[in-house]
mmCIF file of C-alpha atoms in Angstrom:
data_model
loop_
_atom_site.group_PDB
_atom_site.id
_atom_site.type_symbol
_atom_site.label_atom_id
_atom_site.label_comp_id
_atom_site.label_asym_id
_atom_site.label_seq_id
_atom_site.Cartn_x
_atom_site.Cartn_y
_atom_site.Cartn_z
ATOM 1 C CA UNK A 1306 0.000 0.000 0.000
ATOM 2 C CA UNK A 1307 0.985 3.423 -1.010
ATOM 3 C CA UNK A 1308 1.867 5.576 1.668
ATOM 4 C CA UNK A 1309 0.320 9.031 1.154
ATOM 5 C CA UNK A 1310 1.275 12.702 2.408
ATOM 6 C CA UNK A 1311 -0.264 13.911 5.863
ATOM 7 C CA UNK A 1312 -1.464 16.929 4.511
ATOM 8 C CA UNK A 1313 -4.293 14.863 2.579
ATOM 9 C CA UNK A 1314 -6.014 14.578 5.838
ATOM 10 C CA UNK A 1315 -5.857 17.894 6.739
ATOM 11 C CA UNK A 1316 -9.400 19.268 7.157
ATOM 12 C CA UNK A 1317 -8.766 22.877 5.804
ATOM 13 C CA UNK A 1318 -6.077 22.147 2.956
ATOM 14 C CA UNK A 1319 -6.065 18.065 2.237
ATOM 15 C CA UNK A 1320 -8.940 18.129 -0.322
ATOM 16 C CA UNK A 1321 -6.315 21.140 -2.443
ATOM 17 C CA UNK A 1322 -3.828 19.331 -1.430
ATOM 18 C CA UNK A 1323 -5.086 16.250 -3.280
ATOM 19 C CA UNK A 1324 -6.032 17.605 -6.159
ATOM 20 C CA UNK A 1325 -2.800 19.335 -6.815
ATOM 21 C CA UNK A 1326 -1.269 15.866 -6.063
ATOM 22 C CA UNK A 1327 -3.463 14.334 -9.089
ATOM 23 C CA UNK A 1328 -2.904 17.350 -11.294
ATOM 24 C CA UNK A 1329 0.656 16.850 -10.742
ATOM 25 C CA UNK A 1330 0.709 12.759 -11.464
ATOM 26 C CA UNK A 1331 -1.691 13.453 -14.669
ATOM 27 C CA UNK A 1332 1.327 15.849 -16.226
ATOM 28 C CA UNK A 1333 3.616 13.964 -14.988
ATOM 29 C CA UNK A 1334 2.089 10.983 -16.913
ATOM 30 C CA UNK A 1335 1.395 12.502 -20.071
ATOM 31 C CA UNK A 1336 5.353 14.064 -19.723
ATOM 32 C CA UNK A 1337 6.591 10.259 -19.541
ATOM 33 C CA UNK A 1338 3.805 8.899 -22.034
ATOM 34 C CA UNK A 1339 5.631 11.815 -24.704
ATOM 35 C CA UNK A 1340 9.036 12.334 -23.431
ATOM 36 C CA UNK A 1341 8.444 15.593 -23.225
ATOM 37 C CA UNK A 1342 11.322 16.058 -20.743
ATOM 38 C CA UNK A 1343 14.495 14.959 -21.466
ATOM 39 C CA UNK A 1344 17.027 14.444 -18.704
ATOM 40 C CA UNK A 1345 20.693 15.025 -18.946
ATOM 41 C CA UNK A 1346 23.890 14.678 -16.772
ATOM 42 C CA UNK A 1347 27.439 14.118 -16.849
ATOM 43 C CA UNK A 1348 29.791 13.423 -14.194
ATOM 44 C CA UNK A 1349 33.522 13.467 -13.856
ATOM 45 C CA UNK A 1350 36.516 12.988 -11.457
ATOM 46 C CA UNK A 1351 39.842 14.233 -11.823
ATOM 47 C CA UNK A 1352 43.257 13.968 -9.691
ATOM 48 C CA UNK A 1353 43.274 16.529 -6.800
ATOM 49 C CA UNK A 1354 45.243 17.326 -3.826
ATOM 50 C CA UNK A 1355 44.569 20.570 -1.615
ATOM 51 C CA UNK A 1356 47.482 23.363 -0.612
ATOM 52 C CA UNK A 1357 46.167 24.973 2.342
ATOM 53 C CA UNK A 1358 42.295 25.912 1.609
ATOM 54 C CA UNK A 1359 42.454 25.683 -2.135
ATOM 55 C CA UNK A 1360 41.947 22.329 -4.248
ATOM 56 C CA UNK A 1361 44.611 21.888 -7.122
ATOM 57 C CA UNK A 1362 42.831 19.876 -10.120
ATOM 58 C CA UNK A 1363 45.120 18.008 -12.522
ATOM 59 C CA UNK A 1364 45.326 17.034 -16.084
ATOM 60 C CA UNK A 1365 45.802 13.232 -14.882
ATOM 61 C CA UNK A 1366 47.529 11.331 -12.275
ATOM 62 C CA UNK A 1367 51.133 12.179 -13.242
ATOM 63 C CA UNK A 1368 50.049 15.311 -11.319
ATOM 64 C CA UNK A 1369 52.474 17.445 -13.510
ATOM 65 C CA UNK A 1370 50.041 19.863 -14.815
ATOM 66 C CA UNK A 1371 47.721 21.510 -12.967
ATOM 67 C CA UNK A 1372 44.442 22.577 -15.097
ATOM 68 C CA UNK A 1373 42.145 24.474 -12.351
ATOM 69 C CA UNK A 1374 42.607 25.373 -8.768
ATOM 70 C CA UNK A 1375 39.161 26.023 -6.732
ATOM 71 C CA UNK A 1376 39.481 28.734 -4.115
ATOM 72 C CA UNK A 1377 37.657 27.787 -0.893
ATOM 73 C CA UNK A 1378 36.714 29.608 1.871
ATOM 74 C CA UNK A 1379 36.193 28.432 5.821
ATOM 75 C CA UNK A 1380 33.301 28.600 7.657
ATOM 76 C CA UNK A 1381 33.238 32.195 8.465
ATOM 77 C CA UNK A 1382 30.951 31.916 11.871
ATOM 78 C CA UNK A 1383 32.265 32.178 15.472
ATOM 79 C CA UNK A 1384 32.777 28.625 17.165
ATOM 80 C CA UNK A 1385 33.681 27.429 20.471
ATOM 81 C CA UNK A 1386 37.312 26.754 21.445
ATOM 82 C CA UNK A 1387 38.645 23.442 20.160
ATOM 83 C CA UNK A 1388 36.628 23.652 17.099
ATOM 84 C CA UNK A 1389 37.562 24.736 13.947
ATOM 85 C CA UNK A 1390 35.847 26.446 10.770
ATOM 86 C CA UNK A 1391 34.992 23.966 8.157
ATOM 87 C CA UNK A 1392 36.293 24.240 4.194
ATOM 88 C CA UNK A 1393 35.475 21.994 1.472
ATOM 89 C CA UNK A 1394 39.639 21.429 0.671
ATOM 90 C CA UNK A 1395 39.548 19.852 4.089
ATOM 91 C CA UNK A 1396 38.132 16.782 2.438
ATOM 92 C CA UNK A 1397 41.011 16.156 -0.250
ATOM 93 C CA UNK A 1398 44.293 15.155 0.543
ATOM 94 C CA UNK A 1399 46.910 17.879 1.364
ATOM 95 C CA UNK A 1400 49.744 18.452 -1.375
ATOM 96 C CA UNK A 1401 52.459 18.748 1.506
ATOM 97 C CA UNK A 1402 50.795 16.274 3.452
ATOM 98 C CA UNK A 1403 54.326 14.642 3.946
ATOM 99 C CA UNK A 1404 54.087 11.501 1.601
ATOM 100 C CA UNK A 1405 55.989 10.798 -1.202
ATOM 101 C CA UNK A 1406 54.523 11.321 -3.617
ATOM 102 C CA UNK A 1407 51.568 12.738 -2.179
ATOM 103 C CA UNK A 1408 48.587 10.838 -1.766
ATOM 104 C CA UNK A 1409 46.230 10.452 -4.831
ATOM 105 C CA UNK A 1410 43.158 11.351 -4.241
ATOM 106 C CA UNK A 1411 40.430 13.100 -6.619
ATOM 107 C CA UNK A 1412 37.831 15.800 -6.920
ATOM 108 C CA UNK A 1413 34.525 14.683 -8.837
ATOM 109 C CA UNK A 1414 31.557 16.554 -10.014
ATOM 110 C CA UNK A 1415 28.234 16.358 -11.959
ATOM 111 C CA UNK A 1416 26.020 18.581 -13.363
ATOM 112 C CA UNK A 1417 22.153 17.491 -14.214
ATOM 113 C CA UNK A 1418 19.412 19.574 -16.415
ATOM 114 C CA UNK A 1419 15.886 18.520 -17.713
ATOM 115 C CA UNK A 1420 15.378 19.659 -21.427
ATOM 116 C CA UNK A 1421 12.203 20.965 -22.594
ATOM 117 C CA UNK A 1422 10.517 22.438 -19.646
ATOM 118 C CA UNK A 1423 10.677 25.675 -21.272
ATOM 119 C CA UNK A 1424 9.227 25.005 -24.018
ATOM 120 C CA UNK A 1425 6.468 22.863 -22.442
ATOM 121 C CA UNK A 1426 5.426 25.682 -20.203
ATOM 122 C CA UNK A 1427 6.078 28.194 -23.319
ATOM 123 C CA UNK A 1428 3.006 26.077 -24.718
ATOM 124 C CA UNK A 1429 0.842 25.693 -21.540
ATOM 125 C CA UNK A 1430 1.196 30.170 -21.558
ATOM 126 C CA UNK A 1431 -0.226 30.153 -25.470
ATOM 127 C CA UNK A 1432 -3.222 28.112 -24.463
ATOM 128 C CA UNK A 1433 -3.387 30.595 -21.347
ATOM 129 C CA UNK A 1434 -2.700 27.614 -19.032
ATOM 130 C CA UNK A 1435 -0.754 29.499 -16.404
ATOM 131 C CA UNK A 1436 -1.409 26.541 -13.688
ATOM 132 C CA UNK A 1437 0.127 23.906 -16.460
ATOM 133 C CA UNK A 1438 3.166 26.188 -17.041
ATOM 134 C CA UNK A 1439 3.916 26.775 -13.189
ATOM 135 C CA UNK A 1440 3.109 22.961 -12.499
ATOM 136 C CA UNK A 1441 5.681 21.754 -15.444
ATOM 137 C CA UNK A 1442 8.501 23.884 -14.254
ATOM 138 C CA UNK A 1443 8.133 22.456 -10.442
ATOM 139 C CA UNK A 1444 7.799 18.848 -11.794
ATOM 140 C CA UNK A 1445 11.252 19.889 -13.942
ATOM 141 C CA UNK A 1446 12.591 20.906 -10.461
ATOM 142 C CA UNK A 1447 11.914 18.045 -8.748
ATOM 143 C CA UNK A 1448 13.078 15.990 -11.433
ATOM 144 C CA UNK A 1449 16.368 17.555 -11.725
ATOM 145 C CA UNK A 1450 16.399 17.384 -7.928
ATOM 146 C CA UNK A 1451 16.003 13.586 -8.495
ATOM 147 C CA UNK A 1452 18.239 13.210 -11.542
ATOM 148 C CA UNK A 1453 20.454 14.703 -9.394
ATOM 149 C CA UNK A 1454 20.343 11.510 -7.261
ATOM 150 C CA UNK A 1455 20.336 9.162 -9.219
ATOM 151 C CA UNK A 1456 23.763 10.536 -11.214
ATOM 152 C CA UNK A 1457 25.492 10.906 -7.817
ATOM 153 C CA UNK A 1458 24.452 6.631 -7.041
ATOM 154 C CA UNK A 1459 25.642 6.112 -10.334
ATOM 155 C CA UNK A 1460 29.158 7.949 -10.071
ATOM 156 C CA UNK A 1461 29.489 6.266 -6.687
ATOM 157 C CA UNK A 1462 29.029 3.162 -7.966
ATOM 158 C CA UNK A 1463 31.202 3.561 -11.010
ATOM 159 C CA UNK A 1464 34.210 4.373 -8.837
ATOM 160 C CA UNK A 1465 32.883 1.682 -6.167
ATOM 161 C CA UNK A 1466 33.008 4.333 -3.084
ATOM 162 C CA UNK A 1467 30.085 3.843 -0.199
ATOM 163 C CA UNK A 1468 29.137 0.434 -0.382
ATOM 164 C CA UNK A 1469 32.770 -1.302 1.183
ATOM 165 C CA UNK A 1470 34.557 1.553 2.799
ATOM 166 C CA UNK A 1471 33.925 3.949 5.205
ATOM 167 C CA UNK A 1472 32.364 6.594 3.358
ATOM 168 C CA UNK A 1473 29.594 8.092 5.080
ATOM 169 C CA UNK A 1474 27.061 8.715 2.460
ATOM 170 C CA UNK A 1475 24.706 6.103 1.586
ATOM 171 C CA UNK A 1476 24.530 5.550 -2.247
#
């Protein structure tokens, strides 16, 4: 059995609440039926090490040429003694870390887009279908949102992180 959203049984808003639901599932069925949404994604990892709050990226895993460097800042609020201000290069392995060579790690990425919401809700505005328009461009969020997802399981999996070491995401 389905489990449905609280706010179904809510006596002042769970009778909108449902019908938005079903407007929602109706476009979202006619947007599969007609793949009228197209998802796309990429990902990518390349060989990184950090030198102090910045992460070096490089061309491959000679580490002889560096193609990018990402400048990163700390956590910029007040904390208590003994703790310290977070940065994102904290998570990739230091340059000068004192190994020889220094350890190989890597900095991924992904980027995710749905194609064709645009012009879905261009066509919803020329019937004068505002509701359609504003309902396909928060389905296209929410897909994106989940595309998202489902590209970061996939990259994880591809590189075999999460499932047997310590990694503290779930994929």
């Amino acid at each position: 059995m389905a489990v449905t959203p609280a706010i179904f049984d809510d006596p002042k808003m769970g009778k909108q609440a449902r019908e938005l639901f079903d407007d929602a599932q109706e476009l979202l069925e006619r947007i599969a039926a007609k793949n009228l949404l197209i998802p796309r994604g990429v990902y990518a990892f390349w060989p990184a090490n950090t030198s102090g709050d910045d992460i070096q990226v490089y061309a491959d895993d000679a580490r002889t040429e560096k193609i990018a460097t990402f400048y990163f800042l700390r956590q910029q609020m007040q904390k208590p003694s003994g703790q310290f201000n977070h940065s994102l290069a904290d998570y990739i392995a230091p340059v000068d870390g004192g190994q020889r060579p220094p350890l190989q790690d890597y900095l991924g990425g992904f980027a995710v887009s749905i194609h064709g919401a645009d012009e879905l809700a261009e066509e919803f505005k020329l019937q004068h279908d505002d509701y359609s328009a504003i309902m396909t461009k928060a389905l296209a969020d929410r897909l994106a949102e989940a595309f998202a997802e489902y590209l970061h399981k996939e990259a994880r999996i591809a590189w075999d992180l999460g499932a047997t070491n310590n990694c503290r995401m779930p994929i």
